Short mmCIF file of C-alpha atoms in Angstrom, two decimals:
data_model
loop_
_atom_site.label_atom_id
_atom_site.label_comp_id
_atom_site.label_asym_id
_atom_site.label_seq_id
_atom_site.Cartn_x
_atom_site.Cartn_y
_atom_site.Cartn_z
CA ASP W 148 -1.78 0.96 7.53
CA THR W 149 -1.34 3.57 4.91
CA GLU W 150 -4.60 2.88 3.07
CA VAL W 151 -6.83 5.66 1.91
CA THR W 152 -10.41 4.49 0.93
CA GLN W 153 -12.60 6.09 -1.72
CA THR W 154 -16.64 5.83 -2.59
CA PRO W 155 -17.87 4.98 -5.30
CA LYS W 156 -15.26 3.18 -7.79
CA HIS W 157 -17.04 4.14 -10.64
CA LEU W 158 -19.74 6.84 -11.24
CA VAL W 159 -21.56 7.69 -14.10
CA MET W 160 -23.96 11.25 -14.10
CA GLY W 161 -25.98 13.08 -16.38
CA MET W 162 -25.33 17.25 -16.70
CA THR W 163 -28.23 17.92 -14.30
CA ASN W 164 -27.48 15.44 -11.55
CA LYS W 165 -25.74 16.00 -8.08
CA LYS W 166 -23.75 13.32 -6.77
CA SER W 167 -20.55 13.06 -4.11
CA LEU W 168 -17.81 11.46 -4.09
CA LYS W 169 -16.33 10.56 -0.72
CA CYS W 170 -13.07 9.43 0.96
CA GLU W 171 -11.64 8.28 4.33
CA GLN W 172 -8.61 7.96 6.35
CA HIS W 173 -7.77 6.73 9.48
CA MET W 174 -4.04 7.14 9.47
CA GLY W 175 -4.95 10.61 11.84
CA HIS W 176 -3.44 12.66 8.93
CA ARG W 177 -4.56 16.39 9.26
CA ALA W 178 -4.26 17.22 5.64
CA MET W 179 -6.75 15.64 2.88
CA TYR W 180 -6.44 16.45 -1.06
CA TRP W 181 -8.72 16.04 -4.16
CA TYR W 182 -6.91 15.71 -7.28
CA LYS W 183 -8.06 14.88 -10.72
CA GLN W 184 -6.41 12.63 -13.01
CA LYS W 185 -7.61 12.98 -17.14
CA ALA W 186 -6.33 9.62 -19.26
CA LYS W 187 -2.63 9.37 -19.84
CA LYS W 188 -1.69 12.51 -17.91
CA PRO W 189 -0.84 13.54 -14.37
CA PRO W 190 -2.76 14.21 -11.19
CA GLU W 191 -3.27 17.74 -10.81
CA LEU W 192 -4.19 19.29 -7.75
CA MET W 193 -7.85 20.46 -6.91
CA PHE W 194 -8.36 21.05 -3.47
CA VAL W 195 -6.42 20.46 0.00
CA TYR W 196 -7.69 20.55 3.53
CA SER W 197 -5.45 21.24 6.27
CA TYR W 198 -6.99 20.67 9.85
CA GLU W 199 -10.03 20.39 8.11
CA LYS W 200 -10.24 23.96 6.89
CA LEU W 201 -9.80 24.73 3.11
CA SER W 202 -6.47 26.03 2.43
CA ILE W 203 -5.74 25.53 -1.29
CA ASN W 204 -8.41 26.05 -3.99
CA GLU W 205 -6.58 25.38 -7.58
CA SER W 206 -9.04 27.64 -9.43
CA VAL W 207 -11.49 24.56 -9.54
CA PRO W 208 -15.47 25.70 -11.03
CA SER W 209 -17.79 26.18 -8.29
CA ARG W 210 -20.00 22.96 -9.67
CA PHE W 211 -17.38 21.34 -7.77
CA SER W 212 -18.04 21.71 -3.77
CA PRO W 213 -15.19 19.99 -1.69
CA GLU W 214 -16.29 19.83 2.33
CA CYS W 215 -14.61 18.06 5.24
CA PRO W 216 -16.66 17.12 7.79
CA ASN W 217 -14.10 15.75 10.15
CA SER W 218 -10.31 15.23 10.26
CA SER W 219 -10.80 11.42 8.54
CA LEU W 220 -13.53 12.15 6.05
CA LEU W 221 -13.36 14.52 2.55
CA ASN W 222 -16.24 14.66 0.23
CA LEU W 223 -16.30 16.28 -2.95
CA HIS W 224 -19.87 17.24 -4.37
CA LEU W 225 -20.79 17.68 -7.79
CA HIS W 226 -22.96 19.34 -9.73
CA ALA W 227 -24.27 20.39 -13.19
CA LEU W 228 -21.11 18.79 -14.62
CA GLN W 229 -19.98 19.16 -17.92
CA PRO W 230 -18.40 16.13 -19.82
CA GLU W 231 -15.02 17.38 -20.04
CA ASP W 232 -15.11 16.96 -16.31
CA SER W 233 -15.23 12.72 -17.13
CA ALA W 234 -11.95 11.74 -14.84
CA LEU W 235 -10.25 9.73 -12.36
CA TYR W 236 -10.74 11.79 -9.40
CA LEU W 237 -7.81 10.82 -6.81
CA CYS W 238 -8.03 11.45 -2.77
CA ALA W 239 -5.33 11.77 -1.07
CA SER W 240 -3.86 12.42 2.84
CA SER W 241 -0.88 13.44 4.67
CA GLN W 242 0.62 13.78 8.31
CA GLN W 243 0.90 17.31 8.36
CA ARG W 244 3.98 17.40 10.18
CA ARG W 245 6.10 20.32 10.85
CA GLY W 246 9.28 21.13 8.16
CA ASN W 247 7.17 20.45 5.34
CA GLN W 248 8.38 16.81 5.07
CA GLU W 249 4.81 15.48 3.97
CA THR W 250 4.34 12.62 1.80
CA GLN W 251 0.84 11.95 0.01
CA TYR W 252 -1.01 8.70 0.29
CA PHE W 253 -3.35 8.03 -2.47
CA GLY W 254 -6.71 6.50 -2.55
CA PRO W 255 -7.59 4.28 -5.59
CA GLY W 256 -9.95 6.75 -7.07
CA THR W 257 -13.61 7.55 -8.45
CA ARG W 258 -13.73 7.09 -12.05
CA LEU W 259 -16.51 9.56 -13.01
CA LEU W 260 -18.18 9.68 -16.61
CA VAL W 261 -20.57 12.70 -17.22
CA LEU W 262 -22.76 12.18 -20.08
CA ALA M 212 7.01 28.35 -13.48
CA GLN M 213 8.16 25.29 -11.18
CA SER M 214 8.21 21.90 -13.32
CA VAL M 215 9.31 18.39 -13.61
CA SER M 216 10.03 16.89 -16.65
CA GLN M 217 10.14 12.99 -17.46
CA HIS M 218 12.20 12.14 -20.49
CA ASN M 219 10.75 8.90 -21.57
CA HIS M 220 7.01 8.68 -22.62
CA HIS M 221 7.01 5.02 -23.00
CA VAL M 222 9.91 2.33 -22.29
CA ILE M 223 9.48 -1.18 -23.60
CA LEU M 224 12.04 -3.47 -21.85
CA SER M 225 12.62 -7.36 -21.90
CA GLU M 226 12.57 -9.19 -18.57
CA ALA M 227 15.90 -8.98 -16.47
CA ALA M 228 17.08 -5.59 -18.59
CA SER M 229 18.31 -2.57 -16.53
CA LEU M 230 15.96 0.07 -16.04
CA GLU M 231 16.49 4.10 -15.53
CA LEU M 232 13.74 6.38 -15.89
CA GLY M 233 15.01 9.98 -15.81
CA CYS M 234 13.18 12.69 -13.61
CA ASN M 235 14.31 17.02 -13.92
CA TYR M 236 12.84 20.02 -12.07
CA SER M 237 13.18 23.39 -12.39
CA TYR M 238 12.85 24.95 -8.74
CA GLY M 239 16.17 26.00 -7.58
CA GLY M 240 15.21 25.73 -3.86
CA THR M 241 15.32 22.57 -1.48
CA VAL M 242 12.87 20.03 -2.71
CA ASN M 243 11.03 16.95 -1.75
CA LEU M 244 11.09 14.47 -4.11
CA PHE M 245 8.91 11.40 -4.84
CA TRP M 246 8.60 8.38 -7.20
CA TYR M 247 4.84 6.88 -7.38
CA VAL M 248 3.85 3.94 -9.46
CA GLN M 249 0.76 3.22 -10.89
CA TYR M 250 -0.05 -0.42 -11.83
CA PRO M 251 -2.52 -1.06 -14.64
CA GLY M 252 -6.21 -0.25 -13.20
CA GLN M 253 -4.44 0.50 -9.57
CA HIS M 254 -4.11 3.66 -7.40
CA LEU M 255 -0.60 5.52 -7.24
CA GLN M 256 1.70 3.88 -4.89
CA LEU M 257 4.46 5.52 -3.37
CA LEU M 258 7.72 3.64 -4.57
CA LEU M 259 10.24 5.86 -2.68
CA LYS M 260 11.12 9.27 -1.45
CA TYR M 261 13.96 11.24 -1.02
CA PHE M 262 13.97 14.40 2.01
CA SER M 263 17.65 14.53 2.97
CA GLY M 264 20.88 12.98 3.88
CA ASP M 265 22.16 10.02 1.58
CA PRO M 266 20.92 10.92 -1.93
CA LEU M 267 20.50 7.33 -2.81
CA VAL M 268 17.54 6.34 -1.82
CA LYS M 269 16.07 2.44 -1.78
CA GLY M 270 12.51 1.70 -2.22
CA ILE M 271 10.15 -1.26 -2.51
CA LYS M 272 10.49 -3.62 -5.24
CA GLY M 273 14.03 -3.63 -5.64
CA PHE M 274 13.73 0.38 -6.74
CA GLU M 275 16.04 2.70 -6.10
CA ALA M 276 16.70 6.59 -7.28
CA GLU M 277 19.70 9.05 -7.06
CA PHE M 278 19.10 12.63 -5.65
CA ILE M 279 21.97 14.72 -7.81
CA LYS M 280 21.08 18.35 -6.65
CA SER M 281 23.82 19.92 -9.34
CA LYS M 282 21.81 18.27 -12.07
CA PHE M 283 18.30 18.70 -10.69
CA SER M 284 17.80 15.23 -10.82
CA PHE M 285 16.29 12.42 -9.29
CA ASN M 286 16.36 9.27 -11.88
CA LEU M 287 14.48 5.96 -11.07
CA ARG M 288 16.51 2.60 -11.73
CA LYS M 289 16.04 -0.88 -10.82
CA PRO M 290 18.93 -3.27 -12.08
CA SER M 291 16.62 -6.16 -13.47
CA VAL M 292 12.45 -5.39 -14.19
CA GLN M 293 10.34 -8.10 -14.11
CA TRP M 294 7.12 -8.49 -16.39
CA SER M 295 5.18 -6.82 -12.99
CA ASP M 296 6.60 -4.07 -12.73
CA THR M 297 4.84 -2.70 -16.31
CA ALA M 298 3.15 0.54 -15.25
CA GLU M 299 3.02 4.11 -15.12
CA TYR M 300 5.86 6.10 -13.33
CA PHE M 301 5.19 9.42 -11.80
CA CYS M 302 8.18 11.60 -10.55
CA ALA M 303 6.60 13.86 -8.10
CA VAL M 304 8.07 17.24 -6.25
CA ASN M 305 7.09 19.13 -3.41
CA PRO M 306 9.44 22.49 -3.45
CA TYR M 307 10.57 23.08 0.24
CA GLY M 308 8.74 25.66 2.12
CA GLY M 309 5.95 25.89 -0.97
CA SER M 310 2.24 26.10 -0.62
CA GLN M 311 1.17 23.16 1.44
CA GLY M 312 -0.46 19.92 -0.86
CA ASN M 313 2.19 21.92 -4.03
CA LEU M 314 3.03 17.98 -5.60
CA ILE M 315 3.90 18.94 -8.71
CA PHE M 316 3.54 15.64 -11.15
CA GLY M 317 6.05 15.06 -13.93
CA LYS M 318 3.78 13.48 -17.03
CA GLY M 319 4.35 10.19 -16.24
CA THR M 320 6.40 7.37 -17.89
CA LYS M 321 4.91 4.23 -18.92
CA LEU M 322 7.19 0.91 -18.55
CA SER M 323 6.10 -2.20 -20.61
CA VAL M 324 8.07 -5.45 -19.81
CA LYS M 325 8.08 -8.13 -22.16
CA PRO M 326 7.98 -11.76 -20.62
#
């Protein structure tokens, strides 16, 4: 089973709203990732969690706040977003094995529209 | 800077035609290489990957890719495409020993297969 699930599938929010995106995997993976994908562009890495600790933040604005409550869950809290933040937000996970031979498995994404 | 180049932005083929999508990367060290596919309205799925060993790797749905180290290339091939192969194809590189989660994507190639 290589399934990563994400909720909600679609989200529309105003610039003053607070919302959260959720990601879940039950593959026993210890690394989880958030990517942002704009239309007709490749995914861009935002955050990486390793063993529930934030290990990479790719200079993402503070209006995006990640959280990893446990090894299976990853949240992305959104506050005061801008219209240009509208995109597909992808979650991925990988096993976190020695030797860096990591394969990332992606969820279906949450399509976010900021009005 | 590390980069991944996909030479073709949009490829249009008829069913049963052969496919080759180019991918070159700029990193000089050992790399892990991936091809992902994104069908319309669906999430990124792993097609195939190369870590080490036989440079010709076979993936799902009849796809294969060849790693040519001297050319820094990892081209994707399929002998006979089907209409259902219509999708966006992304080449991705993880520089071995690079920061965790450092998966660098190419800009993608849109494949349209005419029935």
